[in-house]
Coordinates of C-alpha atoms in Angstrom, one line a residue:
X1 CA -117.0 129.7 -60.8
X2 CA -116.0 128.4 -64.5
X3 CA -119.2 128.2 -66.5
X4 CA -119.6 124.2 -67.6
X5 CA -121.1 124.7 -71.2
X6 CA -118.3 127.6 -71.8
X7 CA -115.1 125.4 -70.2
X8 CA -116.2 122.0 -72.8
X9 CA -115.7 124.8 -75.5
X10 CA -112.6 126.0 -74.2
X11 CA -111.8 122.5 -73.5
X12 CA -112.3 121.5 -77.1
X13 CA -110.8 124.4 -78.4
X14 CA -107.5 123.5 -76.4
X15 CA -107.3 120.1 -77.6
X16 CA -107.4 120.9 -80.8
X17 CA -104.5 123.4 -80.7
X18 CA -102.5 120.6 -78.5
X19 CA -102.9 117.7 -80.7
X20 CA -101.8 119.6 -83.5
X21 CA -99.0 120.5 -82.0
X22 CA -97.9 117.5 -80.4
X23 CA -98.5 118.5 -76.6
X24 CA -101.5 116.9 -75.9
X25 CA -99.9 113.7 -74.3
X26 CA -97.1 116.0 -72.4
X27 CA -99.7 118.0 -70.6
X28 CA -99.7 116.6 -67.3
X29 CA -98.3 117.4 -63.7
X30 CA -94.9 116.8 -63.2
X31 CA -92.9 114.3 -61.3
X32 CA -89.3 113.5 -60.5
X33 CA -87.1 111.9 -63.4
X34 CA -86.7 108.8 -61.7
X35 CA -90.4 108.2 -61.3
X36 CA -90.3 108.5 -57.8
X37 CA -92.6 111.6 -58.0
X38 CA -92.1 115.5 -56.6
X39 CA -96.0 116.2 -56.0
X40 CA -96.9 119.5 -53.9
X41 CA -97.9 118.4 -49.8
X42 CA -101.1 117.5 -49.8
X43 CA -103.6 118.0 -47.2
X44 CA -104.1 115.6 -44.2
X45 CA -106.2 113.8 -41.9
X46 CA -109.1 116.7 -41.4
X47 CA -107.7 119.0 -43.6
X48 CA -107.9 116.5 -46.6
X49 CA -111.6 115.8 -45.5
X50 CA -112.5 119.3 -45.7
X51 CA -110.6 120.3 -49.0
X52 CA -112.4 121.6 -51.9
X53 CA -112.6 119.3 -55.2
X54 CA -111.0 121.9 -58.1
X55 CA -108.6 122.3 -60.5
X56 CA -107.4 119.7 -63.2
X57 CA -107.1 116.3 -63.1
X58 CA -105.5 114.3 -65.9
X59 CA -107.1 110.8 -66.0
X60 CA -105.5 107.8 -68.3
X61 CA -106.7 104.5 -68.5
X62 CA -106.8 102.2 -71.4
X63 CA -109.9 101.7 -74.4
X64 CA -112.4 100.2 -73.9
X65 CA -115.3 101.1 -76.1
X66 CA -118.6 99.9 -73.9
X67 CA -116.5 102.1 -70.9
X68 CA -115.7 105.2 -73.0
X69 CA -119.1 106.3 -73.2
X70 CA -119.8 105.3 -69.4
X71 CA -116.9 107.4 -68.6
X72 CA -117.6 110.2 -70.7
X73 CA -121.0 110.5 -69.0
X74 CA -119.9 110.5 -65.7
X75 CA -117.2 113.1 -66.1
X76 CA -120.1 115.6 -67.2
X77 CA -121.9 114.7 -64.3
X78 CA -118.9 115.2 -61.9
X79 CA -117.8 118.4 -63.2
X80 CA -121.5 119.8 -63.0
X81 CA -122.0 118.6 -59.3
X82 CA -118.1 120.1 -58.7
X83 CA -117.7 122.9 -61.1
X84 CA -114.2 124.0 -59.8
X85 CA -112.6 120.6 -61.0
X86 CA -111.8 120.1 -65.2
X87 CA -111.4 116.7 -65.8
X88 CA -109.0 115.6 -68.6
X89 CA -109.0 111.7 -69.6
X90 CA -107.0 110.1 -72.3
X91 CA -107.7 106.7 -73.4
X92 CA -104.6 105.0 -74.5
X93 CA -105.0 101.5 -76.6
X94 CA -104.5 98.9 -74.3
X95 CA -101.2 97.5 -76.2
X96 CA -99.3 100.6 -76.0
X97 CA -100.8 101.5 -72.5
X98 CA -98.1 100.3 -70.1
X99 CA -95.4 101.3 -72.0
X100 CA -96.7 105.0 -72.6
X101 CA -97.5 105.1 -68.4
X102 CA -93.4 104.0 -68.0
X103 CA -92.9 106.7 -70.2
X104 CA -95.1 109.7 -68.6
X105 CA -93.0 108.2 -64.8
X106 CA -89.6 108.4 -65.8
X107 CA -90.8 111.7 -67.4
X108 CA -91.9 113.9 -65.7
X109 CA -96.0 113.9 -67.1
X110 CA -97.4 110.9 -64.9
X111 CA -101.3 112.0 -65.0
X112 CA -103.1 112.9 -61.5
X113 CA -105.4 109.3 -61.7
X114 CA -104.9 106.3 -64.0
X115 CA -106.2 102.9 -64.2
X116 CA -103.1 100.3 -63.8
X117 CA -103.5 96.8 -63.6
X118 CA -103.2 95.9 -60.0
X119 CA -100.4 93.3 -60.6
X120 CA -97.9 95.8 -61.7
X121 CA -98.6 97.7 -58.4
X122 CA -95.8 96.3 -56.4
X123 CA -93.4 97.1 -58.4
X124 CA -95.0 100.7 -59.2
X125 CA -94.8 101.3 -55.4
X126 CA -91.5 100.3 -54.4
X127 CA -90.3 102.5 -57.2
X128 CA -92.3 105.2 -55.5
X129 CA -94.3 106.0 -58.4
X130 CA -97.6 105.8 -56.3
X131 CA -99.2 107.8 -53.4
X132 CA -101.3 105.7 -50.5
X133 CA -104.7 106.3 -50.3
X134 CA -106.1 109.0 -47.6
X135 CA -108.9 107.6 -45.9
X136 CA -110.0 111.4 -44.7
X137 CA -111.1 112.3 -48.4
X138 CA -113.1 108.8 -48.7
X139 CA -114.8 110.3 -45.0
X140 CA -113.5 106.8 -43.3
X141 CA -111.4 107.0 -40.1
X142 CA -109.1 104.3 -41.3
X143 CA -108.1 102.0 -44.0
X144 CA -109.8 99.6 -42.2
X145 CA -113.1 101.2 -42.0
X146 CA -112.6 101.8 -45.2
X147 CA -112.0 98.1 -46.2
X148 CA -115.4 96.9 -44.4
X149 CA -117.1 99.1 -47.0
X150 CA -116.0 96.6 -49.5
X151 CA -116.7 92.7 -49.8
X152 CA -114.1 90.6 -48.2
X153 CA -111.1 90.4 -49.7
X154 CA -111.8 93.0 -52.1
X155 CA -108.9 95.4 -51.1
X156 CA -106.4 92.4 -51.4
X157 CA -104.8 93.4 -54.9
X158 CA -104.5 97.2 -54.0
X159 CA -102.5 96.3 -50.9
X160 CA -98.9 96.5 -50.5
X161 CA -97.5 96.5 -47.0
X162 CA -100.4 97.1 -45.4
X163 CA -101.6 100.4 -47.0
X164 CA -103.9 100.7 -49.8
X165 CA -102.9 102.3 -53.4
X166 CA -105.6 102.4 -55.1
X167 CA -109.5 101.1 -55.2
X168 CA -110.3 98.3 -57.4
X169 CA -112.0 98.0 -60.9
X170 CA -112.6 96.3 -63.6
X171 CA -112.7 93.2 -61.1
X172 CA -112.2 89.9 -62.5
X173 CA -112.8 86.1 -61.5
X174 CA -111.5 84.0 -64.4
X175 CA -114.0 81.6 -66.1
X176 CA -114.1 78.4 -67.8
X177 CA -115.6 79.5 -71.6
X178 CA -117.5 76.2 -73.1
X179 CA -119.1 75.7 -76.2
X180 CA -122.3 74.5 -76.2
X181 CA -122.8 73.6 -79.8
X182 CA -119.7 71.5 -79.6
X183 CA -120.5 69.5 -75.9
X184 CA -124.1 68.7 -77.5
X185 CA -122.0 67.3 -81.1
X186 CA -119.9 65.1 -79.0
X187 CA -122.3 63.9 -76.8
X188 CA -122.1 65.4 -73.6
X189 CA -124.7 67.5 -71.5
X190 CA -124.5 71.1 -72.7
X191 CA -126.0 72.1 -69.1
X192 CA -123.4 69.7 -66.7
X193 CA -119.9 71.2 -67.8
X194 CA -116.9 69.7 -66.1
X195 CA -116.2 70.5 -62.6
X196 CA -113.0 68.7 -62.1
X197 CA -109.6 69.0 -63.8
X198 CA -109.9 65.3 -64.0
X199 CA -113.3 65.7 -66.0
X200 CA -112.0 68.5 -68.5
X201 CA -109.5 65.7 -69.1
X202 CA -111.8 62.9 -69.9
X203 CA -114.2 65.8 -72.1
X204 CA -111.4 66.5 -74.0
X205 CA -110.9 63.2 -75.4
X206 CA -114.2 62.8 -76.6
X207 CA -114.1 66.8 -78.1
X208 CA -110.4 66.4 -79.9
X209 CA -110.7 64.8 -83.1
X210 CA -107.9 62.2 -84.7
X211 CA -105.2 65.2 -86.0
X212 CA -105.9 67.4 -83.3
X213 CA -107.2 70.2 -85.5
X214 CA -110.1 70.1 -83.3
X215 CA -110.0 69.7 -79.5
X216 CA -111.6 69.9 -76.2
X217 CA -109.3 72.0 -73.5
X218 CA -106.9 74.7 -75.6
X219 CA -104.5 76.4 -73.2
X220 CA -103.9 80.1 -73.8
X221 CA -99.9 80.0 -74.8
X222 CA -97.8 83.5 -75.0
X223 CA -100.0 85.4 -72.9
X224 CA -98.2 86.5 -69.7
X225 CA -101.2 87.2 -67.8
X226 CA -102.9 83.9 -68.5
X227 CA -100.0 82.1 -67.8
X228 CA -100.2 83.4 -64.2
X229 CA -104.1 82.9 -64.1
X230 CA -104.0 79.1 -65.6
X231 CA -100.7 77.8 -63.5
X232 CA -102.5 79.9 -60.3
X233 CA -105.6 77.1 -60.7
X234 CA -103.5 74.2 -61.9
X235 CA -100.6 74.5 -59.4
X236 CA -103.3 74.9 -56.2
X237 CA -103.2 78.6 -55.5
X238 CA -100.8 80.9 -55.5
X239 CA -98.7 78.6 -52.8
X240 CA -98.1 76.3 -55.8
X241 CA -96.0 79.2 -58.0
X242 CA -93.8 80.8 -55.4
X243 CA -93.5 79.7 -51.8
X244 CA -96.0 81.9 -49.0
X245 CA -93.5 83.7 -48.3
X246 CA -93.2 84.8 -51.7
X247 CA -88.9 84.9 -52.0
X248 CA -89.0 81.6 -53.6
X249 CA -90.1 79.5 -56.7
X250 CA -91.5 76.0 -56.0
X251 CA -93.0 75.2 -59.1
X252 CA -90.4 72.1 -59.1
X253 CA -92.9 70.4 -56.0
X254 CA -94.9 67.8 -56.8
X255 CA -97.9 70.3 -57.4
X256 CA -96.3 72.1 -60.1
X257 CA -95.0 69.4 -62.1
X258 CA -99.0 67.6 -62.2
X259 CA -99.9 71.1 -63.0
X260 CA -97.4 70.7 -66.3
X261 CA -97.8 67.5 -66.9
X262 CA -101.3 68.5 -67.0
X263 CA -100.9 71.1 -69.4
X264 CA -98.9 68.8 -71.8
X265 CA -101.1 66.0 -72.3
X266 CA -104.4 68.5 -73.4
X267 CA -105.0 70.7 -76.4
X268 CA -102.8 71.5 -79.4
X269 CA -99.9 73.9 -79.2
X270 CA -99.9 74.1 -83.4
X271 CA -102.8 76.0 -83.1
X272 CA -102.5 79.5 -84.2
X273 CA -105.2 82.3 -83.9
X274 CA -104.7 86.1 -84.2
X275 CA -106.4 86.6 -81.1
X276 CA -105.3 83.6 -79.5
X277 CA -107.5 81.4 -77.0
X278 CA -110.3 83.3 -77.8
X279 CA -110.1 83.4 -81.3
X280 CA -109.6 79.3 -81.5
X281 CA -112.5 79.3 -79.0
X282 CA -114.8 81.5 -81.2
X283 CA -114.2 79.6 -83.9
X284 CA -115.0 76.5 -82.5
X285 CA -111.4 74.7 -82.7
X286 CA -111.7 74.4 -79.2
X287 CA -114.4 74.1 -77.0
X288 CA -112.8 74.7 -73.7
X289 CA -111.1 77.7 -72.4
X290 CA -110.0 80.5 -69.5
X291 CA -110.7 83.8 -70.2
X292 CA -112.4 86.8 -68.0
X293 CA -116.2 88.1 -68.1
X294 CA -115.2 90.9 -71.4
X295 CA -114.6 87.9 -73.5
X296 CA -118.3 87.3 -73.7
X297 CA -118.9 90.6 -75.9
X298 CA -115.2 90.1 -77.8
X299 CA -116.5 86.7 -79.1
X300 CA -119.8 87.8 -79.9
X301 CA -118.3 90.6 -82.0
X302 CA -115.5 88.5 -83.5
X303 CA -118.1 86.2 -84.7
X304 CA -121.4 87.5 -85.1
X305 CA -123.3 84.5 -85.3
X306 CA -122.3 83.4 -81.9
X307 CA -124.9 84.0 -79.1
X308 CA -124.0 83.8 -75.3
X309 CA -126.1 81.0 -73.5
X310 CA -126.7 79.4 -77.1
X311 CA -123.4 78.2 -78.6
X312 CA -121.1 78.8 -75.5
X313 CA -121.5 78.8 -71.9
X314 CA -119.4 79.8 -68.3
X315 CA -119.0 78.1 -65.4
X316 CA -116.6 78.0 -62.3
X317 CA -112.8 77.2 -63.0
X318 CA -112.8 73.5 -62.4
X319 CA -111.0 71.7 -59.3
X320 CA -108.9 68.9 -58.8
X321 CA -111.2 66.3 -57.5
X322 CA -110.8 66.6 -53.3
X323 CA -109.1 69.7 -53.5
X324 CA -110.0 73.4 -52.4
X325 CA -112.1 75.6 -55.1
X326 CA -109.4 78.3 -56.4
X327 CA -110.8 80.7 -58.9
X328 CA -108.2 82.8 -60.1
X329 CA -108.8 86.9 -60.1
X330 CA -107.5 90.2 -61.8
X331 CA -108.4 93.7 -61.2
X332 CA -107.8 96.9 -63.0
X333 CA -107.5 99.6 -60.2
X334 CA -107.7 103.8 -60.2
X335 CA -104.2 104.8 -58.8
X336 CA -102.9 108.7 -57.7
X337 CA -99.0 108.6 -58.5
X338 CA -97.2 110.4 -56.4
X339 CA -96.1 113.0 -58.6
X340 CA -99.5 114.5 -59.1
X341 CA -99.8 118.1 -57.0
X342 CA -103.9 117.1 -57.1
X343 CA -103.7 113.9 -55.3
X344 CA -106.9 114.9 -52.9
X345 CA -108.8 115.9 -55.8
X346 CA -107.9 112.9 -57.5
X347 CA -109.0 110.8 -54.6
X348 CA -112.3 112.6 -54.3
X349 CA -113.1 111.6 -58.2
X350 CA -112.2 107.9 -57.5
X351 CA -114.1 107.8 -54.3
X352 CA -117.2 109.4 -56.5
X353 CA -116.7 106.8 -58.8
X354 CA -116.9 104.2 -56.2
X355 CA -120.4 105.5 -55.3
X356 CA -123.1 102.4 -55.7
X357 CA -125.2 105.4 -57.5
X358 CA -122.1 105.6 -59.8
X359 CA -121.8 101.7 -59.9
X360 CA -125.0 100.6 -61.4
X361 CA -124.1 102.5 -65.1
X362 CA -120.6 100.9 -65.1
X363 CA -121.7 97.3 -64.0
X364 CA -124.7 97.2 -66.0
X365 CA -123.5 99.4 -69.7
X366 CA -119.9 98.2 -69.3
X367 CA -119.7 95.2 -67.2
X368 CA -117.2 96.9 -64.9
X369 CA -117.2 95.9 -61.2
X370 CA -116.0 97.2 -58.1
X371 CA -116.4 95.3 -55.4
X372 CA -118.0 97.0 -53.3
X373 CA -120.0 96.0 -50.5
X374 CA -123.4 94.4 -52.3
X375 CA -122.8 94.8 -55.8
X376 CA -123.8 91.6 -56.8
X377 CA -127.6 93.0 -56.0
X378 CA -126.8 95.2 -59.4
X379 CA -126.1 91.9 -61.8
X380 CA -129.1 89.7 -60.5
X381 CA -130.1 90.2 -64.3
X382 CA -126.1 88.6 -65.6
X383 CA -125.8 85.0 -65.3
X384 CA -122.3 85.6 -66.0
X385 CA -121.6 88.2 -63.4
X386 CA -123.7 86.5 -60.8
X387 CA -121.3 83.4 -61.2
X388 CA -118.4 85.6 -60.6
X389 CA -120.4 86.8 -57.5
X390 CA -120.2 83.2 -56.2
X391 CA -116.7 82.9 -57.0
X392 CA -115.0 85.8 -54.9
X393 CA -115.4 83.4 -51.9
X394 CA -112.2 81.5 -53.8
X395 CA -110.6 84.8 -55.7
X396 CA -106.6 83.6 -55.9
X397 CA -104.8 86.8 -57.2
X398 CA -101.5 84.6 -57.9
X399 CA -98.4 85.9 -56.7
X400 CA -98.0 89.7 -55.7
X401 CA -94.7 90.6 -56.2
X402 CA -92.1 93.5 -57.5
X403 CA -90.9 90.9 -60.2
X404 CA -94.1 90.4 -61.2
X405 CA -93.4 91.2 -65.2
X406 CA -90.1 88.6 -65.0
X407 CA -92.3 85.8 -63.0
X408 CA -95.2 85.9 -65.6
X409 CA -93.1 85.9 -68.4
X410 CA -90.8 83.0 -66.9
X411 CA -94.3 81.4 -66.4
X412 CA -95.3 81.9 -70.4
X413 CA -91.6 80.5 -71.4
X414 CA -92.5 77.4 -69.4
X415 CA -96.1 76.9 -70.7
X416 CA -94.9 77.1 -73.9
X417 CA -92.0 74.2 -73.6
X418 CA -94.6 72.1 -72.2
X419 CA -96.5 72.3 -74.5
X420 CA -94.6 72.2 -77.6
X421 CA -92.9 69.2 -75.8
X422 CA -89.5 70.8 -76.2
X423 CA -89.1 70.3 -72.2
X424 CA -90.0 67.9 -69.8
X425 CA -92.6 68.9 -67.0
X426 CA -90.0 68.5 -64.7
X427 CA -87.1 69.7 -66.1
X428 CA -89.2 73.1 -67.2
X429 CA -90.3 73.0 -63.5
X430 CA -87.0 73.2 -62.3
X431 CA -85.0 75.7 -65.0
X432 CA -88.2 78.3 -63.7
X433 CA -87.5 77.6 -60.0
X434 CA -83.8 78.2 -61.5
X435 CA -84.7 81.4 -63.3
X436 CA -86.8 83.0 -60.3
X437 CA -83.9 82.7 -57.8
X438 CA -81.9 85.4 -59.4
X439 CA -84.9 87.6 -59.4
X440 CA -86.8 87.4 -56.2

């Protein structure tokens, strides 16, 4: 048995030496070159049940400060309660994260666990750059036993043709961000924000001033991912992007060209902000906008003077007036590629991690949810997370597709001639239903 205190020295010692010499990012199991992964058997059914926790584990996911520490404290306590397992993380900045994962697949040094966001996992999958869960190490019969263990619907972005590849986190309903401070200067209830795309409309008018350097509604342009969230609630669910069967655009329908029409007639694409939406937002140029729940402490931090509940506000993504409540979702999920020769090890850590003991540090110090069965129960404190408790009901994950990259980016291009007014709603509509067909 590897004394604790002695391997965090040795640990340390190692890094050190690795850093220096360039290796630190290299050492990780192997996989085949074309990312398809060459991971030793691993054990199954019983067998995985009963294996033994040990050996390495290379972790990656992306920084996050507020998680960091969480993470760093819960690694101690894993390797004290299963002294046989080392494990390794590396936090990569979150812009050079996806590229450096592409990287470590085509490779050779995918890590044994990392934290991917759950769009890109169809694509990861049919590549064969992930392995599929074993229910035996999570002591569940099934995946469907599993599944009842979280709330409904929460295994839907970690599912791709009916088996699961990963476990959620860093779950997300999207909100609409409102400022307070501006609502009460224009005249409008601070406490009663809009709960119909037809009342953000009228709202903006009275919150954009006469050149538009001020205005209600601001639109979140350039940003792939909120171009899939936005279109997901304007174009009514993810039926309103691609068709259900997911093999064809239909943007072009009626739905999809109110949805850009819609985005053409509110907010000011001139606006400019280094951190886009949010930075606009924080700085009160607009007083409407989409963004998830770890905005809250980015604003507060890019402008001190802000306080939550004060000068801005959340409430449900707004409706069109008769029609369904969609509330477009994300998650972050803890993946085992298939090139990793500890993939049963791996799967015990993430199942620990999943543990409502395990939950409460992440939720509460980090705001990181899993949705697991009755974790609302651990944010009755957050008005902010219980609002995104009341929303899962509606979660819309938009489109889940290989393509996914092409689609959101095709999505961004189309935003953006909308609203810069260099394309009509309908003929932007139609050159993305275009664009998709040689993709899907």
């Amino acid at each position: 048995m590897t004394d604790p205190t002695r391997r965090h020295l040795l640990r340390a010692s190692a890094a050190g030496l690795l850093a220096g010499s360039g290796l630190l990012g290299a050492c990780t199991p192997g996989s085949s070159d074309d990312g398809s992964g060459s991971g030793a058997e691993q054990p199954k059914g019983k067998a995985a049940a009963a294996a033994k926790p040990k050996g390495t584990l290379f972790v990656w996911m992306h920084e996050s400060g507020a998680y960091h520490k969480v993470f760093m404290k819960l690694r101690e306590q894993y390797e004290r309660e299963f002294p046989e397992v080392t494990v390794e993380p590396q936090f990569i900045p979150v812009g050079q994260y996806d590229t450096k994962l592409l990287t470590a697949f085509t490779g050779g040094t995918s890590p044994d666990v990392c934290k991917i966001g759950a769009w890109h996992l169809h694509d990861h999958v049919a590549k064969q750059r992930m392995a599929p869960l074993v229910p035996e190490v999570f002591k569940a019969s099934s995946t469907d036993e599993l599944a009842a263990r979280f709330e409904p619907g929460g295994l839907e972005p970690v599912t791709v043709n009916g088996k699961i590849y990963g476990l959620p986190v860093d779950f997300n309903t999207v909100f609409l961000l409102y400022r307070r401070d501006r609502f009460e200067d224009a005249g409008l209830d601070p406490d009663r924000p809009p709960r119909t795309w037809e009342e953000v409309e009228a709202f903006s008018k009275r919150l954009t001033n006469s050149d538009k350097s001020k205005v209600g509604m601001q639109w979140v342009i350039g940003e792939p991912q909120w171009s899939v969230q936005q279109l997901t609630a304007l174009a009514g669910g993810t039926g309103g992007i691609l068709g259900d069967d997911g093999k064809r655009a239909v943007l072009s329908r009626p739905a999809g060209v109110k949805a850009l029409e819609y985005v053409a007639g509110l907010g000011n694409a001139k606006l400019r902000d280094p951190l886009f939406g949010a930075g606009l937002f924080g700085k009160g140029t607009s007083a409407m906008t989409f963004s998830g729940y770890f905005a809250i402490d980015m604003l507060t931090t890019y402008n001190k003077k802000l306080k939550f509940g004060r000068d801005f506000d959340v409430a449900p993504v707004p409706k069109w007036s008769g029609g369904k409540q969609i509330s477009p979702a994300y998650s972050w999920c803890w993946s085992v590629p298939s090139g990793s020769s500890n993939q049963t090890t791996a799967w015990h850590f993430v199942n620990w991690l999943q543990d409502k003991e395990r939950q409460r540090p992440q939720v509460e110090d980090a705001g990181i949810i899993s949705p697991v069965k009755g974790w609302p129960e651990l944010v009755k404190g957050d008005k902010a997370l219980q609002l995104m408790a009341k929303e899962q009901p509606h979660a819309d994950f938009g489109p889940q597709i290989k393509p996914w990259t092409e689609m959101a980016k095709a999505l961004t291009d189309t935003m953006a001639a909308v609203a810069q007014g260099s394309q009509s709603p309908k003929a932007a509509a139609k050159a993305f239903d275009q664009r998709m067909g040689s993709v899907l």
